Structure formats: C-alpha cells, structure tokens
Short mmCIF file of C-alpha atoms (C1' of nucleotides) and ligand atoms in Angstrom, two decimals:
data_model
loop_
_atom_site.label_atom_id
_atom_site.label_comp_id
_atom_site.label_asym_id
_atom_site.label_seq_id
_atom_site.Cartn_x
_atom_site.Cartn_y
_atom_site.Cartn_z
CA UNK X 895 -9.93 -19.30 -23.98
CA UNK X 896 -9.79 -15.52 -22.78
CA UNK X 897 -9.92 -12.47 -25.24
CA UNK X 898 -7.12 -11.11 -26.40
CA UNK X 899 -6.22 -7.53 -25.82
CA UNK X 900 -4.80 -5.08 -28.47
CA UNK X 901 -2.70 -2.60 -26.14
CA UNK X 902 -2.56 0.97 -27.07
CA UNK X 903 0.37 2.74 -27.68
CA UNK X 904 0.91 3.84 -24.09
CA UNK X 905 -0.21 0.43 -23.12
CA UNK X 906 2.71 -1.00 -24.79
CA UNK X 907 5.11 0.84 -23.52
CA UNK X 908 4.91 0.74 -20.13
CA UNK X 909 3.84 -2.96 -20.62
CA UNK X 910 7.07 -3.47 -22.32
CA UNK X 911 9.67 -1.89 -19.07
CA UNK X 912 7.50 -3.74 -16.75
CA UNK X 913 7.86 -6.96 -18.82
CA UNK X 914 11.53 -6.77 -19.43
CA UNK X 915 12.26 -5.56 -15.76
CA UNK X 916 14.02 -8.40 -13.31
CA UNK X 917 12.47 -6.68 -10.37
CA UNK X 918 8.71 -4.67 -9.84
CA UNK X 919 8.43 -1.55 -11.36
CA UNK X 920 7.33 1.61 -9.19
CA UNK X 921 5.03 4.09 -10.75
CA UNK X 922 7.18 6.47 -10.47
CA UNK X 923 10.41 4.68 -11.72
CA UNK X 924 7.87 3.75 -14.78
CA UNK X 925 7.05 7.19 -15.63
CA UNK X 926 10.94 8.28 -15.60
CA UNK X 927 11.87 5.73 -17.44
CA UNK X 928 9.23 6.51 -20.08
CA UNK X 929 9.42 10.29 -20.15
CA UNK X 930 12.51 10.18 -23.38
CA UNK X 931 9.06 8.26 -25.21
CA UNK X 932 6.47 10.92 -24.38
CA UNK X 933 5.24 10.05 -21.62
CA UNK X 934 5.30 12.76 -19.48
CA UNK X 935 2.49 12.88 -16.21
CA UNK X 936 1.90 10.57 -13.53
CA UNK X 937 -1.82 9.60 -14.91
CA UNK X 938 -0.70 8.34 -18.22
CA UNK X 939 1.14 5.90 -16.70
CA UNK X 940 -1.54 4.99 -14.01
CA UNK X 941 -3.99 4.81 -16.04
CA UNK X 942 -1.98 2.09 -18.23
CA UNK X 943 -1.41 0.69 -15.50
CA UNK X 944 -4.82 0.42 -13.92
CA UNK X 945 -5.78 -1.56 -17.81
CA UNK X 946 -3.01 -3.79 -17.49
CA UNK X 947 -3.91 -4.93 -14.02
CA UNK X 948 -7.45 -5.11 -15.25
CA UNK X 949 -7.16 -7.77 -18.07
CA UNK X 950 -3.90 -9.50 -16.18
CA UNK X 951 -0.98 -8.22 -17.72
CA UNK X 952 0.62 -7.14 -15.00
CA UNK X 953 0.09 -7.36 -11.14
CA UNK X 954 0.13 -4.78 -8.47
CA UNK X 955 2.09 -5.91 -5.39
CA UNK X 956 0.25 -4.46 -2.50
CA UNK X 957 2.83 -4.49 0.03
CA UNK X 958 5.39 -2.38 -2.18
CA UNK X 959 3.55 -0.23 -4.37
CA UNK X 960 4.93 -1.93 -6.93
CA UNK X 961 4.32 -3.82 -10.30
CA UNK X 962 5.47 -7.03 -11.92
CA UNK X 963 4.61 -8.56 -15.26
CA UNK X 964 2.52 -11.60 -15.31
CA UNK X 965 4.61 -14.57 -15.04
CA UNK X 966 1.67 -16.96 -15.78
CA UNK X 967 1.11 -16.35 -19.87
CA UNK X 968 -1.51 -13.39 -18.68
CA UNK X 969 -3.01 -15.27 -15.75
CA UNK X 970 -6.85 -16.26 -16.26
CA UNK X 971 -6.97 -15.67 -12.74
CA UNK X 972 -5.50 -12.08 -12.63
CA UNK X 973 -8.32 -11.84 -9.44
CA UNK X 974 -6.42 -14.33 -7.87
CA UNK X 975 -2.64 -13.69 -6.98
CA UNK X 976 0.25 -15.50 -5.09
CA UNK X 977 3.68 -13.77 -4.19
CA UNK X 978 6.54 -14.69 -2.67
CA UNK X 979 8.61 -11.87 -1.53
CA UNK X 980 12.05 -11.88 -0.42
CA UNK X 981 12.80 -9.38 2.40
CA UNK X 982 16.00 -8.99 1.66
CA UNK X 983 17.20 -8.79 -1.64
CA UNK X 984 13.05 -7.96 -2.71
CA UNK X 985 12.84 -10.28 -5.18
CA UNK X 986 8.85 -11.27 -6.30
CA UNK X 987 8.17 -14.59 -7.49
CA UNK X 988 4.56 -14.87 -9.10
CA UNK X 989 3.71 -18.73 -7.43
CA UNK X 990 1.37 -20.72 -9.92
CA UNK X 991 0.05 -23.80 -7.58
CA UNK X 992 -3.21 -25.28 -8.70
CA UNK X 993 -3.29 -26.41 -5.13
CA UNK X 994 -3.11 -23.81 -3.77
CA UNK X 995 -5.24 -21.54 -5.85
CA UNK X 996 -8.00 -24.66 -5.23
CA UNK X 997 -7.48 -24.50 -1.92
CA UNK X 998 -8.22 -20.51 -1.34
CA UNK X 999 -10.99 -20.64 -3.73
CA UNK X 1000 -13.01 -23.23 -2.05
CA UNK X 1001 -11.57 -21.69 1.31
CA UNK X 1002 -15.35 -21.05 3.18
CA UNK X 1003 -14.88 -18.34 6.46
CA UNK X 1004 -16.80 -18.95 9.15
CA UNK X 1005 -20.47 -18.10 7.66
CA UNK X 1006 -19.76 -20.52 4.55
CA UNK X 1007 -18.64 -17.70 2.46
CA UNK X 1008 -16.06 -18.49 -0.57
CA UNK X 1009 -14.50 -15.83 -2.32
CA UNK X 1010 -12.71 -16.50 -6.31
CA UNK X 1011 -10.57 -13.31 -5.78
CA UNK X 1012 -7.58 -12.71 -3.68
CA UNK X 1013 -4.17 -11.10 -3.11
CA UNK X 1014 -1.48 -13.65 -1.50
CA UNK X 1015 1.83 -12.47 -0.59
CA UNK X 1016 4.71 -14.54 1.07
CA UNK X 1017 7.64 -13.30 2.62
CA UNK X 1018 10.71 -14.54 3.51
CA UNK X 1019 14.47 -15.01 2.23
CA UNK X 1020 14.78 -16.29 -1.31
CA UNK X 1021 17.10 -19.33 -2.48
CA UNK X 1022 20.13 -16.69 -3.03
CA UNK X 1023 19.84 -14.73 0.05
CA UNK X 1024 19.30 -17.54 2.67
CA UNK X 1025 22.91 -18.98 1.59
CA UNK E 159 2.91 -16.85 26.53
CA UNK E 160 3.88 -14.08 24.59
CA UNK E 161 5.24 -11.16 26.11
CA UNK E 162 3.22 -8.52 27.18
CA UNK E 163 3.56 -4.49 25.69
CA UNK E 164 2.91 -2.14 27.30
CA UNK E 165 1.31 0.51 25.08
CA UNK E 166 3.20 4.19 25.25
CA UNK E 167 1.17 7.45 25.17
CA UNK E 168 1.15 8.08 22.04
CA UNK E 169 0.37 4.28 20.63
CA UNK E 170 -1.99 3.88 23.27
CA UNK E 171 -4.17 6.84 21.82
CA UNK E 172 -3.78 5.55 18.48
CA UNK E 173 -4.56 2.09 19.29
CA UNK E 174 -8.03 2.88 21.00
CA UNK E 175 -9.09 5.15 18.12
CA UNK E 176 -8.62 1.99 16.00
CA UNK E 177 -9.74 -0.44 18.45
CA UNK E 178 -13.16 1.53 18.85
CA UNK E 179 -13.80 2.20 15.10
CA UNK E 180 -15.83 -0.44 13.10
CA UNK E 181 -14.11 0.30 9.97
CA UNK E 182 -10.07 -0.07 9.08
CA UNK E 183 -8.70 3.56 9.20
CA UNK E 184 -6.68 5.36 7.38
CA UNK E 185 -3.46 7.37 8.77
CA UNK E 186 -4.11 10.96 7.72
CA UNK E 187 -7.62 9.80 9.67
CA UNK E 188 -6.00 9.07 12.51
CA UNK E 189 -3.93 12.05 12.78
CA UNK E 190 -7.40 14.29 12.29
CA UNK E 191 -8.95 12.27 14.92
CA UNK E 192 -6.19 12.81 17.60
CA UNK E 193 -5.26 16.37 16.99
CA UNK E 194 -7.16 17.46 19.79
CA UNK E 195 -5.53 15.02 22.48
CA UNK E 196 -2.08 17.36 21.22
CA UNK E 197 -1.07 14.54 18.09
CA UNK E 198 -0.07 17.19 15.35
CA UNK E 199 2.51 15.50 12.98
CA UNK E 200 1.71 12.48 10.45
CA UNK E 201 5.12 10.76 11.85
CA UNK E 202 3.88 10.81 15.13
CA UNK E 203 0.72 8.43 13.98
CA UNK E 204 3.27 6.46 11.91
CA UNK E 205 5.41 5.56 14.44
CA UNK E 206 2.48 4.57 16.96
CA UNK E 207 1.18 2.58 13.75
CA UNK E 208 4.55 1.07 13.17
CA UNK E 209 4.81 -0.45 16.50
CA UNK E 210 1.61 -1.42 17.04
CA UNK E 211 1.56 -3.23 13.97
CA UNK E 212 5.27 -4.87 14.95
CA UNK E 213 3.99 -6.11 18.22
CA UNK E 214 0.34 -7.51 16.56
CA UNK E 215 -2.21 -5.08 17.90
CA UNK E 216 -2.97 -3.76 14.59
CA UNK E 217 -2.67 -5.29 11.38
CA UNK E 218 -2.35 -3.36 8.09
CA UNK E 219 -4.67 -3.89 4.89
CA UNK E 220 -2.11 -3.46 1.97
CA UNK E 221 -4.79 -3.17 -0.29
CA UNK E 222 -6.51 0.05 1.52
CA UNK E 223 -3.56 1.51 3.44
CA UNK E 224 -5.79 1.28 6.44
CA UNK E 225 -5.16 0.02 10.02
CA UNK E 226 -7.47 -2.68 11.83
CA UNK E 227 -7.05 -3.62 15.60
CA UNK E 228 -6.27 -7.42 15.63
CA UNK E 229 -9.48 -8.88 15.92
CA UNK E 230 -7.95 -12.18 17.24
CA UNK E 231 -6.59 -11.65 20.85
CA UNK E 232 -3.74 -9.82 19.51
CA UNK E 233 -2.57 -11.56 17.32
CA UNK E 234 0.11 -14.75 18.25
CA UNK E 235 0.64 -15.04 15.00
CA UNK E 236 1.26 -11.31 14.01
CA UNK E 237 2.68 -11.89 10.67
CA UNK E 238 0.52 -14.37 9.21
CA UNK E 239 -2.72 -12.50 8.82
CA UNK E 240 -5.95 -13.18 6.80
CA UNK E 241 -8.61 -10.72 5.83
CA UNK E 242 -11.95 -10.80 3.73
CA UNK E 243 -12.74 -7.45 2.52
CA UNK E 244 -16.24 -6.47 1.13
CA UNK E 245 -15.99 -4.57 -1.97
CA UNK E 246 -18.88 -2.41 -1.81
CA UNK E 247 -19.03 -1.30 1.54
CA UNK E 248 -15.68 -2.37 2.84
CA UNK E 249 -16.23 -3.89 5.61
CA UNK E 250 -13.05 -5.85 6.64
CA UNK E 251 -13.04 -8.91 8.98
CA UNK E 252 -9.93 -10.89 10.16
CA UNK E 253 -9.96 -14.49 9.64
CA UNK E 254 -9.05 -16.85 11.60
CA UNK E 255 -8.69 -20.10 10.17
CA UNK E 256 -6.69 -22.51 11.89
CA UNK E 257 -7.14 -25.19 8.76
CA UNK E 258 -5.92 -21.77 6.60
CA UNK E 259 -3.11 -21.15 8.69
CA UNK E 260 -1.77 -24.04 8.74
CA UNK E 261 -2.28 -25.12 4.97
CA UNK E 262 -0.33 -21.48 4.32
CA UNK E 263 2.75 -21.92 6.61
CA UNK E 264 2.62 -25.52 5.22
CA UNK E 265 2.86 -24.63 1.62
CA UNK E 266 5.54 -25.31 -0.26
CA UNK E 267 6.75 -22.88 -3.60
CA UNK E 268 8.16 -24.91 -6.49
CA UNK E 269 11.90 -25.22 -4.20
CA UNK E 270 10.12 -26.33 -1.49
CA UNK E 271 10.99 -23.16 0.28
CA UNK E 272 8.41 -22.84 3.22
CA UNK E 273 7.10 -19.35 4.41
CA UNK E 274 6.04 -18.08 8.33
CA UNK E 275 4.83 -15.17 7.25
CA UNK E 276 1.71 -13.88 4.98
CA UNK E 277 -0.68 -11.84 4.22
CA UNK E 278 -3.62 -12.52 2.36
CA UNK E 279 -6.96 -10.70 1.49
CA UNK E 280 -9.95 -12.18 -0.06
CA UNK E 281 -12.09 -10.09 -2.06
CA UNK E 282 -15.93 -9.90 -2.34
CA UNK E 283 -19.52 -9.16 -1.17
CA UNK E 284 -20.54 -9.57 2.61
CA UNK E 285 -23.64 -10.87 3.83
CA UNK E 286 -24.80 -7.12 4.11
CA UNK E 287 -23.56 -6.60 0.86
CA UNK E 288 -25.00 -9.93 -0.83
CA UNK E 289 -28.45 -9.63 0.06
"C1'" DC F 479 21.32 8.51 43.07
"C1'" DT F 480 24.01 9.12 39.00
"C1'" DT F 481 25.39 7.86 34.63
"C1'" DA F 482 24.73 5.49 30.51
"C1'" DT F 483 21.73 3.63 27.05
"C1'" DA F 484 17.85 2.87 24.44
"C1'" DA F 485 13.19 4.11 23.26
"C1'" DA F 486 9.85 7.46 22.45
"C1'" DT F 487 8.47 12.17 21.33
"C1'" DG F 488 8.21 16.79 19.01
"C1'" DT F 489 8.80 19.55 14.91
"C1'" DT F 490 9.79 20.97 10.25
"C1'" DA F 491 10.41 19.88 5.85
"C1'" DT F 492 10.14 16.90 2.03
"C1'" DA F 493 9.53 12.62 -0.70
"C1'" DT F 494 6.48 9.34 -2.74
"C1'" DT F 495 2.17 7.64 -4.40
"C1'" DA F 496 -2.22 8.56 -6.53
"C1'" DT F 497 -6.38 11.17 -8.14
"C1'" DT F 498 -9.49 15.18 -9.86
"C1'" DA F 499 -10.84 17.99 -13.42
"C1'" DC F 500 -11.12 19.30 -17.88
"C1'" DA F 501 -9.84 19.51 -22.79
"C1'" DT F 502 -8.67 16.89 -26.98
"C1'" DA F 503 -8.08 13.04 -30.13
"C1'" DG F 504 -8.73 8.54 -31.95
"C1'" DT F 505 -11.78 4.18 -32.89
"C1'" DG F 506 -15.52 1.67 -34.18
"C1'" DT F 507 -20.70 1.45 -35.20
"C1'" DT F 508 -24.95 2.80 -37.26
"C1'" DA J 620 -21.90 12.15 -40.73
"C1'" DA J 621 -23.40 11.31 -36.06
"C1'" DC J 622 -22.82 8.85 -32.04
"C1'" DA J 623 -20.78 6.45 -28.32
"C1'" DC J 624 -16.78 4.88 -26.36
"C1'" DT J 625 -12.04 4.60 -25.18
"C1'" DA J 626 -7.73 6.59 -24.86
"C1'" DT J 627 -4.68 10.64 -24.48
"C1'" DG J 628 -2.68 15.16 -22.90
"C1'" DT J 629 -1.96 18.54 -19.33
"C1'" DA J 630 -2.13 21.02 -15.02
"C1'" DA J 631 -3.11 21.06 -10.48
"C1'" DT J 632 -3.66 18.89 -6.19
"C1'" DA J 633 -4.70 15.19 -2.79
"C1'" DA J 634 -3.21 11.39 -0.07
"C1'" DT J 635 0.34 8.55 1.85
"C1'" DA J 636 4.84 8.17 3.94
"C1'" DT J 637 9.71 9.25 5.33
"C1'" DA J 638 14.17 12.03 6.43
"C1'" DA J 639 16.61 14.76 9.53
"C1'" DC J 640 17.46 16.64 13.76
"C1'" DA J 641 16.56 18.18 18.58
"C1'" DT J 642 14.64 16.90 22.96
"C1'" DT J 643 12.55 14.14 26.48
"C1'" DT J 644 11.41 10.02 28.97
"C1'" DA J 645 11.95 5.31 30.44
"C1'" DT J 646 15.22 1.39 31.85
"C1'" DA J 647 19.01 -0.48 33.79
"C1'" DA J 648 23.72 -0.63 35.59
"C1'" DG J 649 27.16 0.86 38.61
ZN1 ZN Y 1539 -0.31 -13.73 -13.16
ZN1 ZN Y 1540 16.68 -12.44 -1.82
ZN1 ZN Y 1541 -4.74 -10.47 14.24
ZN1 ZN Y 1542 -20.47 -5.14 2.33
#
DNA sequence: CTTATAAATGTTATATTATTACATAGTGTT
DNA sequence: AACACTATGTAATAATATAACATTTATAAG
C-alpha cells in the first residue's frame, strides 16, 4: 500500500494535460497550455512537475525533455522506469515487465553492486510505423 | 571490424578534452575549455559532440546532459549503452555487461516487438560514496 | 588537374529548457 | 496565536541547444 497524495491546485492541473495528453508533454507546451488557468511562469509548472515525478505521477523522459503520465496506476516503482520510444512517429510506451524490472534490480556490475533505481529507454519503430 | 573514423579538428579537440576528464562534461564546459585552441561558438562543440556520439566515441548521459568518452573500446555497440551514476558525487561508469546486453536486446515488450537500441542508467551510491 | 560533391567549419542570432532569489499565502500542529 | 512547513506568485537570469547562412576543406570522379 503507498500513501496517497492530495495534489494542490497547480498540481492538478498540470497533472490533468499531462494525463489526458496521447503524447509527452514539454514544459514549455505545459505552461502554454495552462497560462488561460493562471498559470503564468516557467517555475510553477516545474515545480509541479518536479512533485509529480517525486511521488510517481508522472515520468520525465530523459531523452526528450519530456513528460508522460504514469501508465502503471502511479507506479510503486516511480525510481524505476522502462520506455519504449518510437523514433519516428515519438510515441512513449511506459513497459510494465516484472521480468524485467527483476532482472535490473538484482542486475550486480562488476564490484557486486545492485542498484533499485533506474531510467530505461528503448527505441525503435512502433507497431504503426514499422508497417 | 568496424570501420575506422578518423577524428576531424574540431572533434578531435573535443574528444580528448572528454577522453582526459574523469568526470562526464557538460557542453557549455567544453566550449570554455577549448576557447583558447580558437573554439568560440556552442554549435561548433555540438556538432563535434554530435558526431562523436554517432560514431560511439562518446556516449551521452540523458539524465545530466553531459558527455563521457566510451569507456569500452569505442563502443561496437554504440547505441545500446549502460551507465551507473553515483548520486552524491556523480561519478559515472559505463557498464559493460554482456549478460545485460544481451537480456536487453533480447527483451520482448507486450507485442513482442524487440529493440537494438537502449539506454539505461542506474542510480545510486558508489563505493566512494557508500562507505 | 579540374570539376563536382559532400562534409566540416565559422559566425551571428535565437530558441528551448531550467533555476535563483525573494516575497507572499495557505495548511496543519501545538 | 505561534510555529513550522509547504505551496504559490513574480521577475530575472542561467544553462542547454538549434536555425540560418556563408565559407572552407576533404574526397572522388572525369
Ligand atoms: Zn509508472
Ligand atoms: Zn511510431
Ligand atoms: Zn561505450
Ligand atoms: Zn560517489
């Protein structure tokens, strides 16, 4: 069981485009899109987005500066991430594999060390665009 | 055998800055740290960066926006790249895994779509760091 | 060697992404 | 009420990255 999270008004908001958004959100896209609800400087909308990475909301995708709601009912593991990316049409897929999120946790490197968080990301040509 | 580059002025500058520091670097770092050798414009450390990173002697971390020389005899496998990153001092090793490697371009998403190319960065303490 | 072509460089300006600093307001606890 | 804590508002600026265009250099045919 993980605690749940009362967002704040900003919170919601920009929870809310992320959420409803078929593709990852930019910061900057965010903060137009929220400007007609008050919203109006860069910060508010990083720092609601810096809390909804924090208690796994949302996701940051390093590789595109970009962010994506959970797709795992507000991952327990928001420390531990896997993307797949497609290079062409940039469609994210958030991949939920207990295999493979046993097999990078109990992943040792070469002095035995094992590490519970990580950032995964995939890339390659989704179903759509390989046809 | 894969085919041999040979580096250009300007990427061959770049990539020995990067090769000789112990840390991943960042580009605006770069650019301060070549100015004297007549490197004056951010997009002339980009494009150095660019291909260097295209043909494997660098790597990017996503998470820092820093560059790392490929710690792995440059890099066959230039697009499926592994790092562990220390959070405290951030100290960034490459890892090279072949059991990873292969489990990763193995893996299989929910429509069995199979992926060459990665990145992935573990998170956490190093021995330095642990102690 | 000349011409054609592609790759790399130089330079200026600008776009995009993210943080610092400081003031104010709300929320819950004692 | 007093306190601590979190969130918000606002302005300015820092850090990261690309666009556009002119010029030069390397590579390869002919
Ligand atoms: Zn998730
Ligand atoms: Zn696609
Ligand atoms: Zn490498
Ligand atoms: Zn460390």
């Amino acid at each position: 069981m993980h605690k749940e999270h009362t967002l704040t008004k900003n919170q919601q908001i920009i929870f809310d485009i992320i959420d409803k958004s078929p593709e990852p959100l930019k910061a900057y896209s965010i903060l137009f899109n929220v400007q007609k609800k008050g919203i109006k400087a860069p910060l508010q909308v990083y720092r609601a987005l810096d809390k909804l990475v924090e208690i796994g909301k949302i996701h940051k995708i390093e590789s595109r500066n970009a962010f994506i709601a959970c797709q795992n009912s507000s991952c327990q593991v928001a420390k531990a991430t896997a993307f797949s990316i497609c290079e062409m049409c940039e469609k994210v897929t958030e991949i939920s594999s207990t295999g493979l999120s046993k097999y990078l946790t109990n992943f040792k490197d070469k002095e035995g060390m094992k590490y519970s968080k990580y950032n995964l990301e995939f890339f390659g040509l989704c179903k759509k665009c390989r046809t």
